Short mmCIF file of C-alpha atoms in Angstrom, two decimals:
data_model
loop_
_atom_site.label_atom_id
_atom_site.label_comp_id
_atom_site.label_asym_id
_atom_site.label_seq_id
_atom_site.Cartn_x
_atom_site.Cartn_y
_atom_site.Cartn_z
CA MET A 1 119.27 87.96 192.01
CA PRO A 2 118.91 90.75 194.65
CA VAL A 3 116.02 93.35 194.19
CA GLN A 4 116.92 96.62 192.89
CA ILE A 5 114.55 99.56 193.48
CA PRO A 6 114.17 101.51 190.19
CA ASP A 7 116.20 104.80 190.12
CA ASP A 8 115.83 107.73 187.75
CA THR A 9 117.59 105.91 184.82
CA ASP A 10 115.20 103.04 184.89
CA PHE A 11 112.29 105.46 184.82
CA ALA A 12 113.73 107.39 181.93
CA SER A 13 114.55 104.01 179.89
CA PHE A 14 110.69 102.98 180.49
CA LYS A 15 109.53 106.40 179.28
CA ASP A 16 111.80 106.08 176.10
CA GLN A 17 110.33 102.72 175.49
CA CYS A 18 106.88 104.07 175.59
CA GLU A 19 107.47 107.11 173.33
CA ASN A 20 109.96 105.38 170.82
CA HIS A 21 108.16 103.44 168.30
CA ASP A 22 111.28 101.97 166.29
CA GLY A 23 111.15 98.19 166.14
CA TRP A 24 107.42 98.19 167.03
CA LEU A 25 104.56 96.77 164.84
CA ALA A 26 101.07 98.38 165.05
CA ARG A 27 98.69 95.41 165.71
CA TYR A 28 95.64 97.42 166.37
CA ASN A 29 94.55 101.14 165.77
CA LYS A 30 90.93 101.97 166.38
CA GLY A 31 88.65 104.20 168.37
CA GLY A 32 91.45 106.18 169.96
CA VAL A 33 93.46 102.97 171.00
CA THR A 34 96.80 101.62 169.52
CA VAL A 35 98.36 98.60 170.36
CA TRP A 36 102.00 97.62 169.18
CA CYS A 37 104.06 94.50 169.64
CA ARG A 38 107.84 94.18 169.16
CA GLU A 39 109.17 92.82 165.88
CA GLU A 40 111.24 90.20 167.69
CA GLU A 41 108.31 88.92 169.92
CA THR A 42 108.64 85.10 170.79
CA LYS A 43 105.81 82.97 171.41
CA THR A 44 106.04 82.87 175.22
CA VAL A 45 107.21 86.28 176.04
CA GLN A 46 105.34 89.01 174.17
CA LYS A 47 106.26 92.71 174.68
CA LEU A 48 102.97 94.78 174.32
CA LYS A 49 102.57 98.49 174.30
CA MET A 50 99.35 100.56 174.17
CA ARG A 51 98.33 104.18 174.03
CA ILE A 52 94.96 105.94 174.64
CA VAL A 53 94.00 109.57 174.77
CA CYS A 54 91.73 110.18 177.81
CA LYS A 55 89.54 113.36 177.08
CA ASP A 56 87.94 115.01 180.26
CA VAL A 57 90.42 113.36 182.49
CA ARG A 58 93.27 114.99 184.34
CA ALA A 59 96.63 113.21 184.50
CA GLU A 60 96.47 113.30 188.43
CA THR A 61 93.14 111.52 188.19
CA LEU A 62 94.38 108.69 186.06
CA TYR A 63 97.48 108.39 188.39
CA ASP A 64 95.19 108.07 191.26
CA VAL A 65 92.87 105.45 189.72
CA LEU A 66 95.85 103.26 188.79
CA HIS A 67 97.02 103.24 192.34
CA ASP A 68 93.74 103.10 194.28
CA THR A 69 93.32 99.24 194.98
CA SER A 70 89.88 99.84 196.72
CA TYR A 71 88.49 101.48 193.38
CA ARG A 72 90.20 98.83 191.24
CA LYS A 73 87.96 96.13 192.54
CA LYS A 74 85.01 98.28 191.13
CA TRP A 75 86.11 98.47 187.48
CA ASP A 76 88.61 95.60 186.90
CA THR A 77 86.26 92.77 186.09
CA ASN A 78 89.08 90.42 185.12
CA MET A 79 90.64 90.79 188.49
CA ILE A 80 90.24 88.02 191.15
CA ASP A 81 92.19 89.71 194.00
CA THR A 82 94.59 92.24 194.59
CA PHE A 83 96.17 93.72 197.75
CA ASP A 84 99.30 95.51 199.08
CA ILE A 85 101.86 93.33 201.02
CA GLY A 86 104.25 95.85 202.16
CA ARG A 87 106.22 98.99 201.58
CA LEU A 88 109.96 99.27 200.79
CA THR A 89 110.38 103.07 200.51
CA VAL A 90 108.01 106.03 200.10
CA ASN A 91 107.64 105.24 196.44
CA ALA A 92 107.94 101.47 196.23
CA ASP A 93 105.85 98.67 197.52
CA VAL A 94 105.14 95.04 196.96
CA GLY A 95 101.75 93.58 196.14
CA TYR A 96 99.79 90.67 194.91
CA TYR A 97 97.38 90.43 191.96
CA SER A 98 95.50 87.68 190.37
CA TRP A 99 93.25 87.64 187.23
CA LYS A 100 90.91 85.38 185.26
CA CYS A 101 92.25 83.95 181.98
CA PRO A 102 89.96 83.16 179.11
CA SER A 103 88.75 79.67 179.36
CA PRO A 104 90.10 77.03 179.18
CA LEU A 105 93.18 78.45 180.36
CA LYS A 106 94.28 78.46 184.04
CA ASN A 107 94.08 81.62 185.92
CA ARG A 108 97.28 83.45 186.62
CA ASP A 109 98.75 85.55 189.45
CA PHE A 110 101.71 87.84 190.31
CA VAL A 111 103.76 89.02 193.18
CA THR A 112 105.56 92.25 192.00
CA MET A 113 107.62 95.19 193.17
CA ARG A 114 105.80 98.50 192.30
CA SER A 115 107.63 101.82 192.09
CA TRP A 116 106.12 105.13 191.08
CA LEU A 117 107.39 108.72 190.14
CA PRO A 118 105.62 111.91 189.46
CA LEU A 119 107.94 113.80 187.17
CA GLY A 120 106.55 117.36 186.12
CA ASN A 121 103.75 116.65 183.64
CA ASP A 122 104.49 113.11 183.64
CA TYR A 123 103.60 110.26 186.09
CA LEU A 124 105.30 106.81 185.87
CA ILE A 125 104.41 103.48 187.56
CA ILE A 126 106.52 100.49 186.72
CA ASN A 127 106.80 96.84 188.35
CA TYR A 128 108.43 93.62 187.79
CA SER A 129 108.12 90.10 189.67
CA VAL A 130 109.69 89.34 192.91
CA LYS A 131 109.84 86.34 195.39
CA HIS A 132 108.23 86.98 198.80
CA PRO A 133 108.80 84.12 201.30
CA GLN A 134 105.32 84.56 202.69
CA TYR A 135 103.62 84.40 199.34
CA PRO A 136 104.77 81.33 197.31
CA PRO A 137 102.94 80.08 194.15
CA LYS A 138 99.32 78.75 194.91
CA LYS A 139 98.23 75.35 193.93
CA ASP A 140 95.09 76.72 191.99
CA TYR A 141 97.13 79.41 189.90
CA VAL A 142 99.78 79.68 187.45
CA ARG A 143 102.37 82.16 188.91
CA ALA A 144 103.14 84.24 185.88
CA VAL A 145 106.28 86.61 185.82
CA SER A 146 106.38 90.26 184.79
CA LEU A 147 109.76 90.97 183.34
CA LEU A 148 108.61 94.83 183.12
CA THR A 149 105.13 96.16 183.23
CA GLY A 150 104.26 99.93 183.73
CA TYR A 151 102.22 103.09 182.80
CA LEU A 152 103.39 106.48 181.59
CA ILE A 153 100.82 109.08 181.96
CA GLN A 154 101.36 112.51 180.23
CA SER A 155 99.38 115.61 180.73
CA ASN A 156 98.04 117.18 177.54
CA GLY A 157 96.57 120.22 179.37
CA PRO A 158 94.27 120.94 182.50
CA ASN A 159 91.51 118.22 181.36
CA CYS A 160 93.18 115.74 178.88
CA CYS A 161 95.96 113.16 179.10
CA THR A 162 97.63 110.28 177.37
CA LEU A 163 98.06 106.80 178.91
CA TYR A 164 100.89 104.53 177.70
CA TYR A 165 100.88 100.87 179.00
CA LEU A 166 103.76 98.72 178.35
CA THR A 167 103.96 95.11 179.37
CA GLN A 168 106.43 92.23 178.99
CA VAL A 169 104.91 89.04 180.81
CA ASP A 170 105.94 85.35 180.74
CA PRO A 171 102.58 83.80 181.38
CA ARG A 172 104.50 80.55 182.23
CA GLY A 173 103.13 78.22 179.72
CA SER A 174 103.39 77.60 175.91
CA LEU A 175 100.17 79.57 175.02
CA PRO A 176 98.34 78.84 171.84
CA LYS A 177 98.48 81.50 169.11
CA TRP A 178 94.90 82.43 169.51
CA VAL A 179 95.60 83.65 172.88
CA VAL A 180 98.52 85.89 171.74
CA ASN A 181 96.27 87.23 168.99
CA ARG A 182 93.44 87.76 171.10
CA VAL A 183 95.31 89.77 173.85
CA SER A 184 96.52 92.25 171.30
CA GLN A 185 93.19 92.33 169.18
CA PHE A 186 90.44 92.16 171.90
CA VAL A 187 91.67 92.09 175.48
CA ALA A 188 94.29 95.01 175.41
CA PRO A 189 92.19 97.41 173.68
CA LYS A 190 89.21 96.69 176.03
CA ALA A 191 91.37 97.00 178.96
CA MET A 192 92.45 100.52 177.94
CA ARG A 193 88.87 101.62 177.55
CA LYS A 194 87.92 100.23 180.69
CA ILE A 195 90.68 102.30 182.48
CA TYR A 196 89.38 105.47 180.59
CA LYS A 197 85.70 104.97 181.70
CA ALA A 198 86.91 104.09 185.37
CA CYS A 199 88.76 107.46 185.35
CA LEU A 200 85.49 109.45 184.33
CA LYS A 201 83.72 107.84 187.21
CA TYR A 202 86.44 108.08 189.79
CA PRO A 203 86.12 111.71 191.03
CA GLU A 204 82.57 111.13 192.20
CA TRP A 205 83.46 107.73 193.65
CA LYS A 206 86.41 109.20 195.63
CA ARG A 207 84.34 112.01 197.03
CA LYS A 208 82.40 109.40 198.93
CA HIS A 209 85.14 106.95 199.67
CA GLU A 210 88.03 108.57 201.91
CA PRO A 211 88.47 111.38 199.74
CA ASN A 212 91.75 112.48 201.58
CA LEU A 213 93.29 109.14 201.74
CA LYS A 214 96.02 108.95 198.88
CA PRO A 215 99.11 107.15 200.36
CA TRP A 216 100.83 107.02 197.02
CA MET A 217 100.88 110.89 197.15
CA TYR A 218 101.30 111.34 201.04
CA PRO A 219 103.63 108.62 202.46
CA GLU A 220 102.63 109.61 205.98
CA GLN A 221 99.20 108.04 205.37
CA ASN A 222 100.78 104.58 204.40
CA THR A 223 100.12 102.11 207.11
CA LEU A 224 101.73 99.00 205.22
CA PRO A 225 104.23 97.04 207.15
CA CYS A 226 107.89 97.59 206.21
CA ILE A 227 109.72 95.29 204.10
CA ASN A 228 113.28 94.80 204.02
CA VAL A 229 114.56 94.73 200.34
CA ALA A 230 117.14 92.03 201.32
CA ASP A 231 114.13 89.52 202.00
CA LEU A 232 113.02 89.56 198.33
CA THR A 233 114.57 88.24 195.27
CA VAL A 234 113.92 88.55 191.46
CA GLN A 235 111.39 85.98 190.53
CA ARG A 236 112.91 84.00 187.69
CA ALA A 237 110.59 82.40 185.17
CA ASP A 238 112.81 79.30 184.80
CA SER A 239 112.36 78.57 188.66
CA LEU A 240 108.60 78.03 188.21
CA GLU A 241 106.69 75.14 186.98
CA ASN A 242 106.09 75.43 183.09
CA ILE A 243 102.47 74.81 182.18
CA ASP A 244 101.99 73.56 178.56
CA GLU A 245 98.54 74.80 177.42
CA SER A 246 99.64 75.13 173.60
CA GLY A 247 97.18 72.34 172.65
CA LEU A 248 94.23 74.01 174.08
CA SER A 249 91.42 75.19 171.60
CA GLU A 250 89.46 78.38 171.88
CA GLU A 251 86.20 77.67 173.57
CA LYS A 252 83.13 78.92 171.71
CA ASN A 253 81.59 80.66 174.46
CA GLN A 254 84.55 82.43 176.04
CA HIS A 255 84.17 85.67 174.03
CA ASN A 256 81.17 86.24 176.46
CA SER A 257 83.12 85.85 179.56
CA ASP A 258 85.53 88.81 180.09
CA ASP A 259 85.09 90.61 176.92
CA GLU A 260 81.75 92.15 177.82
CA GLU A 261 81.65 95.94 178.09
CA THR A 262 80.95 97.02 181.58
#
């Protein structure tokens, strides 16, 4: 399938999915974080939606944090590696991301096309998986597939905002039920709080690390090589090896690995 760069209709549809809770079940609601899942969720492809209100954080700051790959290496403790591969347009690029999965699962990675759009008081970032000829699946990772993942940031005034995170990912593997439950009950809420804490520390960090460099806002600063969209195809899950991890049991010590507050 050819890759289509999202247009205004795609962004509007994503925003509607974030704001409309019809057909969603609340799985977690505590400490300012809410996690929903779709009623028709399947074992393999679960659609999750999260929301957190970020006090003392400007919407623009949160938008910068989600874009800034240099800063992400500071706060995203589940991340193994991330880097930008190339740009498609002034508001679309292709990137790589790998992350640690709870033991004893294999680690996962993605190659995704990301697109972003500031829209009045809202900021949107969405992605889905693509195939890039120079970045095939790696031997030591399971190549997961983002069907649709993204963020909606809504300004609630000069110093407060709401963050929605919606994700539908095929992890390429028949995952055990404890993993699915753990994602919605532990991993997702902690991830949202981690983003919030990162936002509080970002202005001071950015002042010391190329404060004027924001290529996601100023396209003329973007030095990534250009990619022809015709060189990309949509990453279909059924073209990847399926890893059956459904028989794996939860390890006793895994709660201490990636769930620690940092």
